[in-house]
Amino acid sequence: QGEDVLAGLSHISVNTAARNVNLYPFPSKAPNHVSEDPEEKLDSDAEYTQIQPYAGMPKEVLLLHSSKARYRVTREILFWLMVACTLALVALTVTVIALSPRCMNWWQVSPVYQVYLRSFSDSDGDGVGDLKGIQKQLDHFQYLNIKSVWVGPFYRSPMRDSGYDVEDFRAIDPLFGTMNDFEELLAKMHSVGLKLIMDFIPNHTSDRHRWFNLSRATDPHYKDYYVWSDCDGSSPRPNNWVSVFGRSAWTYDEVRGQCYLHQFLKEQPELNFRNPHVRKEMTDIIHFWLAKGVDGFRMGAVKHLLEAAHLRDEPQVDPNKAPVSWDLYHDYTISQLGLHDLLRDWRAEMEAYSREPGKYRFMVTESYDYEEVDKTMMYYGTSLVKESDFPFNFYLLDLPQNTSGLWVQHLVQLWMDNMPKGQWANWLVGNHDKPRIASSAGQTYIRVINMLLLTLPGTPTTYYGEEIGMENVNSASRDPQRSPMQWSGDMNAGFNNKTNVTWLPVHPDYRSINVEVQNSFNAVQLWRNILAPLLHRVYPPRPPLSLPGPEER
Ligand code: GLC
């Protein structure tokens, strides 16, 4: 290699000499002298290596020097040192990332507060809560240190199932306000750091929905939007399936001369998710609301989304008894194959809206699976395919019937032991479909159950009024836990102040149990105090709120 270098060097030297430029400050031997004699050549090599490095030396001279042991070894040491440092730095970075606590998302650091829209706050005095009413009460969430608010359905609806029977998924029911009111509320909530979660009700529509009218009229595009089967208007129905509310899940439609399926009220026909047009319609609706800026969806009644296409009878628990809902094994009407694909597709759509920092769109699924906890856990998705951020944990609903410490431990363990690794837990003790804590467990337990909710690892979901220990009202319908929010001891508990009408009676205890007297009750302070440190992990401290402090109340 040294010879090659020297040969090259001689060549350069000759050329340099020809141009009469003396690059070599060592006159002892003419640089253009190239010996043919090997002996003499060796001598000349030795002499060249005597040449000291100098500024402007050609590459060949540089190579000659750089291959000397002292440079080569130093270079190699430095090279390997750099490799080692780089590897150490990478290892350190990975370790720090792996060991540091993960950045928590907004739906992990604040409880979800469920607003039952009809009953929260009535701004126009018609006796029904509305969107403007929520806007009036935003300070309440701030005061409690709550950041995530789930607002019940406000779609246009004939209200056979409190808005869970949707007539138009893109319109606001006039009872609750206008689209403008909604946009204003959302903007206001965002401006004070609150997130809005809304109901998404994919399983069924109202029988007044345009699609259903077109379907019963056998419009070619819409005829398979719902689940239809031949029947003659009298018994027997296509099969023995029963609705969640009892009675046959089939209703004869005179217009079409066939039966349609409904797993809830007969005014809530089941959409046919085996039809790709239906899937596309519902996905477009998700896009519609995401584009408006909503922060997440509570996906209702998801286990009912698909039914077995063969329509066979479901096995009876007791073959000698006429079946109502709970007397059948729901092998063909709930948790059918393909259900999770639907949810995962919607999740993927939501991901596309979640990329900007702080814009994460949250998904929670509603599925009562009772003792089949494995089924519930499937809604978390897999490590490769994401589904809901969490499925509602309804297992604590069992708590009021059995308020022993051991039972609490059992229920908590049930979730924690079955939750897939790396997922986020959540806890709930009531909602619009279940009795209030104070009525099922008793007033004595309100604070301890709220404290449990707030301190378990994961996101608690609370239902409006539970923070002050509201109780069920007397009502023969599904509404006892849906009475107007008790804001104060004033007329109608401060729910509205224009009339004395409320859509459901206010609970008579409102003079002693209301938001204004919360301090004597001390329950709200519990929320504030437990939540404050948690929130400051992601939200900077806020300036003092406009609500009066405890001493002014
Ligand atoms: C959801 C609601 C429930 C409603 C049902 C049918 O599960 O929570 O109130 O009746 O859907 O729409």
PDB file of N, CA and C and ligand atoms in Angstrom, residues 161 164 204 245 264 268 298 301 366 432-433 478 482, ligand 1:
ATOM      1  N   ASP A 161     -87.516   7.601  23.659  1.00  0.00           N
ATOM      2  CA  ASP A 161     -86.520   7.048  24.582  1.00  0.00           C
ATOM      3  C   ASP A 161     -85.518   8.153  24.929  1.00  0.00           C
ATOM      4  N   TYR A 164     -82.706   8.889  22.682  1.00  0.00           N
ATOM      5  CA  TYR A 164     -81.952   7.736  22.156  1.00  0.00           C
ATOM      6  C   TYR A 164     -82.686   7.119  20.953  1.00  0.00           C
ATOM      7  N   HIS A 204     -79.638   1.884  16.296  1.00  0.00           N
ATOM      8  CA  HIS A 204     -80.993   2.031  15.768  1.00  0.00           C
ATOM      9  C   HIS A 204     -81.273   3.492  15.472  1.00  0.00           C
ATOM     10  N   PHE A 245     -86.637  -4.399  26.486  1.00  0.00           N
ATOM     11  CA  PHE A 245     -87.730  -3.955  27.338  1.00  0.00           C
ATOM     12  C   PHE A 245     -88.846  -5.000  27.453  1.00  0.00           C
ATOM     13  N   PHE A 264     -84.775  -2.607  21.184  1.00  0.00           N
ATOM     14  CA  PHE A 264     -85.262  -1.736  22.263  1.00  0.00           C
ATOM     15  C   PHE A 264     -86.757  -1.472  21.993  1.00  0.00           C
ATOM     16  N   GLN A 268     -87.801   2.074  17.735  1.00  0.00           N
ATOM     17  CA  GLN A 268     -86.352   2.146  17.505  1.00  0.00           C
ATOM     18  C   GLN A 268     -85.886   0.980  16.620  1.00  0.00           C
ATOM     19  N   ARG A 298     -69.544   8.662  23.338  1.00  0.00           N
ATOM     20  CA  ARG A 298     -69.959   7.518  24.138  1.00  0.00           C
ATOM     21  C   ARG A 298     -70.807   6.696  23.173  1.00  0.00           C
ATOM     22  N   ALA A 301     -75.065   1.148  23.447  1.00  0.00           N
ATOM     23  CA  ALA A 301     -75.688  -0.142  23.118  1.00  0.00           C
ATOM     24  C   ALA A 301     -74.932  -0.941  22.053  1.00  0.00           C
ATOM     25  N   GLU A 366     -70.480   1.460  25.575  1.00  0.00           N
ATOM     26  CA  GLU A 366     -71.448   1.007  26.583  1.00  0.00           C
ATOM     27  C   GLU A 366     -71.874  -0.415  26.242  1.00  0.00           C
ATOM     28  N   HIS A 432     -77.855   7.431  33.892  1.00  0.00           N
ATOM     29  CA  HIS A 432     -79.281   7.740  33.689  1.00  0.00           C
ATOM     30  C   HIS A 432     -80.143   6.477  33.636  1.00  0.00           C
ATOM     31  N   ASP A 433     -79.509   5.316  33.522  1.00  0.00           N
ATOM     32  CA  ASP A 433     -80.267   4.062  33.461  1.00  0.00           C
ATOM     33  C   ASP A 433     -80.302   3.334  34.804  1.00  0.00           C
ATOM     34  N   ARG A 478     -88.873   5.035  33.551  1.00  0.00           N
ATOM     35  CA  ARG A 478     -87.431   4.804  33.708  1.00  0.00           C
ATOM     36  C   ARG A 478     -86.728   6.033  34.270  1.00  0.00           C
ATOM     37  N   ARG A 482     -83.641  10.812  37.035  1.00  0.00           N
ATOM     38  CA  ARG A 482     -83.431  11.844  36.007  1.00  0.00           C
ATOM     39  C   ARG A 482     -84.061  13.186  36.386  1.00  0.00           C
TER      40      ARG A 482
HETATM   41  C1  GLC B   1     -78.527   3.327  25.657  1.00  0.00           C
HETATM   42  C2  GLC B   1     -79.099   4.269  26.695  1.00  0.00           C
HETATM   43  C3  GLC B   1     -80.451   3.834  27.151  1.00  0.00           C
HETATM   44  C4  GLC B   1     -81.332   3.629  25.961  1.00  0.00           C
HETATM   45  C5  GLC B   1     -80.723   2.594  25.062  1.00  0.00           C
HETATM   46  C6  GLC B   1     -81.519   2.373  23.813  1.00  0.00           C
HETATM   47  O1  GLC B   1     -78.152   2.165  26.218  1.00  0.00           O
HETATM   48  O2  GLC B   1     -78.241   4.352  27.790  1.00  0.00           O
HETATM   49  O3  GLC B   1     -80.989   4.822  27.994  1.00  0.00           O
HETATM   50  O4  GLC B   1     -82.617   3.219  26.366  1.00  0.00           O
HETATM   51  O5  GLC B   1     -79.453   3.035  24.647  1.00  0.00           O
HETATM   52  O6  GLC B   1     -81.510   3.461  22.992  1.00  0.00           O
END
